[in-house]
Amino acid sequence: MEHQKMGIYYNGKSWAHNIKLLSDDGKTKYSKRAGFQTFEEALHSAMSYEKEFKEALRRFHLKNKINFDISLKDYLIYWYDEIYSSRVEATARMLGQYTLYYLIFPQLERNIKLRYANTEFFNALLKRVAGICQSAGNKGREVLNIAMKDALVAGYISSNPIPETEGYPRRKPEIKILSKQQIKILLQAAEKSRWYLEILLGMFCGLRKGEILGLKFADFDLENETVSVMRQLGSNPVFKSAESLEGTYACIEKPPKTEKSYRTLKLPKIILDELEGRRLRILADKSRLKENYFDNDYISCRENGLYHTQASMNLALNKLCDRNGLPRISVHSLRHIYATLLIEKGVPLYKISALMGHESIHTTFEIYCDVMEDGRNIQDFMNRTFLPLQNEMCEQVLCYD
């Protein structure tokens, strides 16, 4: 929308807009103007400030010789540090940094001068970038287009070559997250169920379903308030014969999904308290069933100590949602809530990747690129989603160091 491009918004009291000011050393500073009674007044003011900025920039370039021999990489570093970072939200800065340093720079086979980087050059570069992951080509092209637009305004180049390059579509993974009221209802209902601890581990530690089901009491360090992910519980097909495809599926302990999935996480107090309650419940089951109890040290198990099946936790979530009028979600949705909370708080992408146990930072980027990209609206989203939970539970989830 045009008013969003101009940086016009309503602050709850009046209309306002962002402005750019040129300092004596040629650096762009950012501020805002407020107090406008109508959108039209704010638009007129924004257009006036934009015109003044462009004229001031033109005069500065006439007075000061531009380094037309600057290399593409040096310009992009300067652009990110001095121009882009000062005008975008923290999540957009993080995404831009990832795109430059993890996607574009490693694929720069030759560091040509900025003024020689034409459409053909960028097409070849973006083709290599697109091979990294499915969303890389799209995001790389988007960042380069913004950088080249600024280069054009500043007078470094005479035209922006990026719009003429090949486009790259991006797959948008479905991320299903409940609203704030729905999350509140779910947690209240879960607290009365046998699955409360498991749901907390998914929502506030970001554990995968198999990781939750594979946790043992020995994995918890109560003194340091941590849990170590050492295994997952996975399906193992058991066939009737070598020739037959018919069979059954049993659960077995497996290594975590990737080497990076071995990790140690800080635990919020709510989980430690619930863990103690689970330990007491299991002790009661042991005492009651005696030799009929199968002790494998699992924190998530049936009354006789045997492991839950792979489908059990999602089935339990479905029942909780159905009984409380909520849309159905999966354990993976709880994991998305955890990641989104970390993104909103500005946790660096590489830390989020480590906390989630992803194989690489590219995996994290691929899944959460859209969430991070929507930096202007994510604060509102998080307020709508998590404000009722701003208690000890939510505050301690940010123990990510």
JSON list of N, CA and C in Angstrom, two decimals, residues 208 211 229-232 254-264 353-360:
[
{"chain": "A", "resi": 208, "resn": "ARG", "atom": "N", "xyz": [10.61, -31.39, 19.67]},
{"chain": "A", "resi": 208, "resn": "ARG", "atom": "CA", "xyz": [9.85, -32.19, 18.74]},
{"chain": "A", "resi": 208, "resn": "ARG", "atom": "C", "xyz": [9.09, -33.28, 19.50]},
{"chain": "A", "resi": 211, "resn": "GLU", "atom": "N", "xyz": [11.21, -36.17, 20.57]},
{"chain": "A", "resi": 211, "resn": "GLU", "atom": "CA", "xyz": [12.13, -35.76, 21.64]},
{"chain": "A", "resi": 211, "resn": "GLU", "atom": "C", "xyz": [11.42, -35.73, 22.99]},
{"chain": "A", "resi": 229, "resn": "VAL", "atom": "N", "xyz": [18.65, -33.01, 25.40]},
{"chain": "A", "resi": 229, "resn": "VAL", "atom": "CA", "xyz": [17.99, -33.86, 24.40]},
{"chain": "A", "resi": 229, "resn": "VAL", "atom": "C", "xyz": [19.02, -34.87, 23.91]},
{"chain": "A", "resi": 230, "resn": "MET", "atom": "N", "xyz": [18.82, -36.11, 24.26]},
{"chain": "A", "resi": 230, "resn": "MET", "atom": "CA", "xyz": [19.80, -37.16, 23.96]},
{"chain": "A", "resi": 230, "resn": "MET", "atom": "C", "xyz": [19.26, -38.23, 23.00]},
{"chain": "A", "resi": 231, "resn": "ARG", "atom": "N", "xyz": [17.95, -38.22, 22.77]},
{"chain": "A", "resi": 231, "resn": "ARG", "atom": "CA", "xyz": [17.34, -39.29, 21.96]},
{"chain": "A", "resi": 231, "resn": "ARG", "atom": "C", "xyz": [15.95, -38.84, 21.52]},
{"chain": "A", "resi": 232, "resn": "GLN", "atom": "N", "xyz": [15.36, -39.61, 20.65]},
{"chain": "A", "resi": 232, "resn": "GLN", "atom": "CA", "xyz": [13.96, -39.44, 20.31]},
{"chain": "A", "resi": 232, "resn": "GLN", "atom": "C", "xyz": [13.31, -40.82, 20.25]},
{"chain": "A", "resi": 254, "resn": "LYS", "atom": "N", "xyz": [15.78, -43.80, 19.27]},
{"chain": "A", "resi": 254, "resn": "LYS", "atom": "CA", "xyz": [16.67, -43.47, 18.16]},
{"chain": "A", "resi": 254, "resn": "LYS", "atom": "C", "xyz": [17.50, -42.26, 18.53]},
{"chain": "A", "resi": 255, "resn": "PRO", "atom": "N", "xyz": [18.61, -42.05, 17.83]},
{"chain": "A", "resi": 255, "resn": "PRO", "atom": "CA", "xyz": [19.36, -40.79, 18.04]},
{"chain": "A", "resi": 255, "resn": "PRO", "atom": "C", "xyz": [18.48, -39.62, 17.62]},
{"chain": "A", "resi": 256, "resn": "PRO", "atom": "N", "xyz": [18.75, -38.42, 18.11]},
{"chain": "A", "resi": 256, "resn": "PRO", "atom": "CA", "xyz": [18.00, -37.24, 17.65]},
{"chain": "A", "resi": 256, "resn": "PRO", "atom": "C", "xyz": [18.08, -37.08, 16.14]},
{"chain": "A", "resi": 257, "resn": "LYS", "atom": "N", "xyz": [17.21, -36.25, 15.61]},
{"chain": "A", "resi": 257, "resn": "LYS", "atom": "CA", "xyz": [17.04, -36.12, 14.16]},
{"chain": "A", "resi": 257, "resn": "LYS", "atom": "C", "xyz": [18.34, -35.80, 13.44]},
{"chain": "A", "resi": 258, "resn": "THR", "atom": "N", "xyz": [19.15, -34.88, 13.97]},
{"chain": "A", "resi": 258, "resn": "THR", "atom": "CA", "xyz": [20.44, -34.52, 13.38]},
{"chain": "A", "resi": 258, "resn": "THR", "atom": "C", "xyz": [21.46, -34.39, 14.50]},
{"chain": "A", "resi": 259, "resn": "GLU", "atom": "N", "xyz": [22.72, -34.24, 14.13]},
{"chain": "A", "resi": 259, "resn": "GLU", "atom": "CA", "xyz": [23.76, -34.02, 15.15]},
{"chain": "A", "resi": 259, "resn": "GLU", "atom": "C", "xyz": [23.49, -32.74, 15.93]},
{"chain": "A", "resi": 260, "resn": "LYS", "atom": "N", "xyz": [22.93, -31.74, 15.25]},
{"chain": "A", "resi": 260, "resn": "LYS", "atom": "CA", "xyz": [22.64, -30.47, 15.92]},
{"chain": "A", "resi": 260, "resn": "LYS", "atom": "C", "xyz": [21.47, -30.59, 16.89]},
{"chain": "A", "resi": 261, "resn": "SER", "atom": "N", "xyz": [20.73, -31.70, 16.80]},
{"chain": "A", "resi": 261, "resn": "SER", "atom": "CA", "xyz": [19.57, -31.87, 17.68]},
{"chain": "A", "resi": 261, "resn": "SER", "atom": "C", "xyz": [19.98, -32.28, 19.09]},
{"chain": "A", "resi": 262, "resn": "TYR", "atom": "N", "xyz": [21.22, -32.73, 19.27]},
{"chain": "A", "resi": 262, "resn": "TYR", "atom": "CA", "xyz": [21.73, -32.93, 20.64]},
{"chain": "A", "resi": 262, "resn": "TYR", "atom": "C", "xyz": [21.94, -31.54, 21.24]},
{"chain": "A", "resi": 263, "resn": "ARG", "atom": "N", "xyz": [21.19, -31.20, 22.26]},
{"chain": "A", "resi": 263, "resn": "ARG", "atom": "CA", "xyz": [21.29, -29.86, 22.81]},
{"chain": "A", "resi": 263, "resn": "ARG", "atom": "C", "xyz": [20.82, -29.84, 24.26]},
{"chain": "A", "resi": 264, "resn": "THR", "atom": "N", "xyz": [21.25, -28.82, 24.99]},
{"chain": "A", "resi": 264, "resn": "THR", "atom": "CA", "xyz": [20.85, -28.63, 26.38]},
{"chain": "A", "resi": 264, "resn": "THR", "atom": "C", "xyz": [20.15, -27.30, 26.51]},
{"chain": "A", "resi": 353, "resn": "SER", "atom": "N", "xyz": [18.20, -21.36, 15.65]},
{"chain": "A", "resi": 353, "resn": "SER", "atom": "CA", "xyz": [18.50, -22.61, 14.96]},
{"chain": "A", "resi": 353, "resn": "SER", "atom": "C", "xyz": [19.05, -23.65, 15.92]},
{"chain": "A", "resi": 354, "resn": "ALA", "atom": "N", "xyz": [19.96, -23.23, 16.81]},
{"chain": "A", "resi": 354, "resn": "ALA", "atom": "CA", "xyz": [20.55, -24.15, 17.79]},
{"chain": "A", "resi": 354, "resn": "ALA", "atom": "C", "xyz": [19.51, -24.62, 18.79]},
{"chain": "A", "resi": 355, "resn": "LEU", "atom": "N", "xyz": [18.66, -23.71, 19.26]},
{"chain": "A", "resi": 355, "resn": "LEU", "atom": "CA", "xyz": [17.64, -24.08, 20.23]},
{"chain": "A", "resi": 355, "resn": "LEU", "atom": "C", "xyz": [16.62, -25.05, 19.65]},
{"chain": "A", "resi": 356, "resn": "MET", "atom": "N", "xyz": [16.31, -24.86, 18.37]},
{"chain": "A", "resi": 356, "resn": "MET", "atom": "CA", "xyz": [15.34, -25.73, 17.72]},
{"chain": "A", "resi": 356, "resn": "MET", "atom": "C", "xyz": [15.94, -27.07, 17.31]},
{"chain": "A", "resi": 357, "resn": "GLY", "atom": "N", "xyz": [17.28, -27.16, 17.32]},
{"chain": "A", "resi": 357, "resn": "GLY", "atom": "CA", "xyz": [17.93, -28.40, 16.90]},
{"chain": "A", "resi": 357, "resn": "GLY", "atom": "C", "xyz": [17.89, -28.61, 15.41]},
{"chain": "A", "resi": 358, "resn": "HIS", "atom": "N", "xyz": [17.84, -27.51, 14.64]},
{"chain": "A", "resi": 358, "resn": "HIS", "atom": "CA", "xyz": [17.84, -27.64, 13.18]},
{"chain": "A", "resi": 358, "resn": "HIS", "atom": "C", "xyz": [19.22, -28.04, 12.66]},
{"chain": "A", "resi": 359, "resn": "GLU", "atom": "N", "xyz": [19.22, -28.69, 11.53]},
{"chain": "A", "resi": 359, "resn": "GLU", "atom": "CA", "xyz": [20.48, -29.16, 10.95]},
{"chain": "A", "resi": 359, "resn": "GLU", "atom": "C", "xyz": [21.37, -28.00, 10.57]},
{"chain": "A", "resi": 360, "resn": "SER", "atom": "N", "xyz": [20.76, -26.91, 10.07]},
{"chain": "A", "resi": 360, "resn": "SER", "atom": "CA", "xyz": [21.55, -25.73, 9.71]},
{"chain": "A", "resi": 360, "resn": "SER", "atom": "C", "xyz": [20.70, -24.48, 9.87]}
]
